[in-house]
Amino acid sequence: MLDVRRLRLLRELAHRGTIAAVAEALAFSPSAVSQQLTALEREAGVALLERTGRRVALTPAAHGLVRHAETVLAVLEAASAELAGARRGPAGPLRIGTFPSAARVVIPPALVLLAERWPELEPMVAEVDPAGVADLLRAGELDVALVHDYDFVPAPAEPGIASEPLFAEAMYLATAEPGAGPADGPPDDGTLGAHAEGSWILATHGTLCHAMAIRACQAAGFTPRIRHRVDDFDTVLALVAAGQGVALVPELGLLAPPPAVRLHRLPMSRRTTVAFRHGAGGHPAVAAFGAAVRATLPVILRNS
């Protein structure tokens, strides 16, 4: 009989690439991970890892076993969700991941509604970039998360992760009103190409927002000249108002734009989904969170 805990370690190795990364993510020592994987090889009766110096690679048999592990873990997740519903409904800790603009606009009213309807539920919110959510969900560090993707950066399929759509937002090009701050670039016509030679304000490297801006500009025929790297949209808009460059901003980032900022709606959007482990969609706490978010979305987003 194959040990489910060891199957989970093999699954994590398939996604994270190194034993050290698996150990760090799951709070094990690398030697403990290696020992458990060796024990799994004995249980399987075939080689699962090819070792070359300090590196390991999964054998074809291991890749096949990982596919079965995904199915097994999803079934166990669904069983756990069913048992949780039979016990007492939404209660206990619920670890929620979210990106910053949703943390500011979407999460607070949802938490208020959860407290009213399910006072025994204990939601705990952490800001995470959507690029890291799948690993955190698979490792059990998050139970549910709000994630987004863009027209130019679609969300990849993530093994072991399911998602449901929530809303879409328009994207805007934010530029300074004429006379606001130092002149930078040609007259503003509301297109990306008009700012091909100007300065840009992008999110930090490695985030989806950064990748989206780069690809959107490349689709318009140029690579942006980055002056500032800032993740907080309020700060981005303040820099735009000061004439420090232009930026791409989603609707959730435009709660109170400075008067000196001009906004141009673009033919592109950002989409937000609620993500969770396969099989966990029926868990009462996960379902309650999704329902609370949908019930409390700002009207402008419900109509998007």
PDB file of C-alpha atoms in Angstrom, residues 172-177 180-186 188 194-202 224-230 235-249 260-264:
ATOM      1  CA  TYR A 172      -6.784  51.806 -17.722  1.00  0.00           C
ATOM      2  CA  LEU A 173      -3.784  53.728 -18.943  1.00  0.00           C
ATOM      3  CA  ALA A 174      -3.026  56.355 -16.287  1.00  0.00           C
ATOM      4  CA  THR A 175      -1.286  59.498 -17.510  1.00  0.00           C
ATOM      5  CA  ALA A 176      -0.695  62.961 -16.055  1.00  0.00           C
ATOM      6  CA  GLU A 177      -2.989  65.823 -16.935  1.00  0.00           C
ATOM      7  CA  ALA A 180       1.113  68.201 -14.058  1.00  0.00           C
ATOM      8  CA  GLY A 181       4.782  67.594 -13.281  1.00  0.00           C
ATOM      9  CA  PRO A 182       7.636  67.598 -15.779  1.00  0.00           C
ATOM     10  CA  ALA A 183       6.806  67.073 -19.451  1.00  0.00           C
ATOM     11  CA  ASP A 184       7.648  63.546 -20.579  1.00  0.00           C
ATOM     12  CA  GLY A 185       6.991  62.236 -24.062  1.00  0.00           C
ATOM     13  CA  PRO A 186       4.610  63.214 -26.870  1.00  0.00           C
ATOM     14  CA  ASP A 188      -1.269  61.994 -24.818  1.00  0.00           C
ATOM     15  CA  ALA A 194       1.876  57.301 -27.706  1.00  0.00           C
ATOM     16  CA  HIS A 195       4.150  56.602 -24.727  1.00  0.00           C
ATOM     17  CA  ALA A 196       6.648  54.321 -26.437  1.00  0.00           C
ATOM     18  CA  GLU A 197       9.452  56.805 -25.756  1.00  0.00           C
ATOM     19  CA  GLY A 198       8.247  57.948 -22.352  1.00  0.00           C
ATOM     20  CA  SER A 199       8.836  56.684 -18.820  1.00  0.00           C
ATOM     21  CA  TRP A 200       6.772  53.870 -17.314  1.00  0.00           C
ATOM     22  CA  ILE A 201       5.857  52.821 -13.781  1.00  0.00           C
ATOM     23  CA  LEU A 202       5.619  49.043 -13.470  1.00  0.00           C
ATOM     24  CA  PRO A 224       8.619  50.101 -21.972  1.00  0.00           C
ATOM     25  CA  ARG A 225      11.382  52.224 -20.493  1.00  0.00           C
ATOM     26  CA  ILE A 226      10.912  51.555 -16.776  1.00  0.00           C
ATOM     27  CA  ARG A 227      11.638  54.404 -14.380  1.00  0.00           C
ATOM     28  CA  HIS A 228       9.910  53.206 -11.203  1.00  0.00           C
ATOM     29  CA  ARG A 229       8.937  49.756  -9.878  1.00  0.00           C
ATOM     30  CA  VAL A 230       6.030  50.026  -7.451  1.00  0.00           C
ATOM     31  CA  THR A 235       1.587  55.114  -4.958  1.00  0.00           C
ATOM     32  CA  VAL A 236       1.638  54.405  -8.689  1.00  0.00           C
ATOM     33  CA  LEU A 237      -1.092  56.983  -9.282  1.00  0.00           C
ATOM     34  CA  ALA A 238       0.678  59.546  -7.084  1.00  0.00           C
ATOM     35  CA  LEU A 239       3.804  59.113  -9.203  1.00  0.00           C
ATOM     36  CA  VAL A 240       1.772  59.447 -12.400  1.00  0.00           C
ATOM     37  CA  ALA A 241       0.237  62.664 -11.048  1.00  0.00           C
ATOM     38  CA  ALA A 242       3.750  63.961 -10.354  1.00  0.00           C
ATOM     39  CA  GLY A 243       4.686  63.437 -13.997  1.00  0.00           C
ATOM     40  CA  GLN A 244       7.014  60.538 -13.254  1.00  0.00           C
ATOM     41  CA  GLY A 245       5.652  58.277 -15.973  1.00  0.00           C
ATOM     42  CA  VAL A 246       2.557  56.416 -17.122  1.00  0.00           C
ATOM     43  CA  ALA A 247       1.115  53.131 -15.835  1.00  0.00           C
ATOM     44  CA  LEU A 248      -1.478  50.442 -16.408  1.00  0.00           C
ATOM     45  CA  VAL A 249      -3.988  50.221 -13.556  1.00  0.00           C
ATOM     46  CA  ALA A 260      -3.989  65.366 -11.873  1.00  0.00           C
ATOM     47  CA  VAL A 261      -4.350  61.863 -13.354  1.00  0.00           C
ATOM     48  CA  ARG A 262      -6.069  61.204 -16.656  1.00  0.00           C
ATOM     49  CA  LEU A 263      -7.530  57.709 -17.171  1.00  0.00           C
ATOM     50  CA  HIS A 264      -7.978  56.039 -20.550  1.00  0.00           C
TER      51      HIS A 264
END
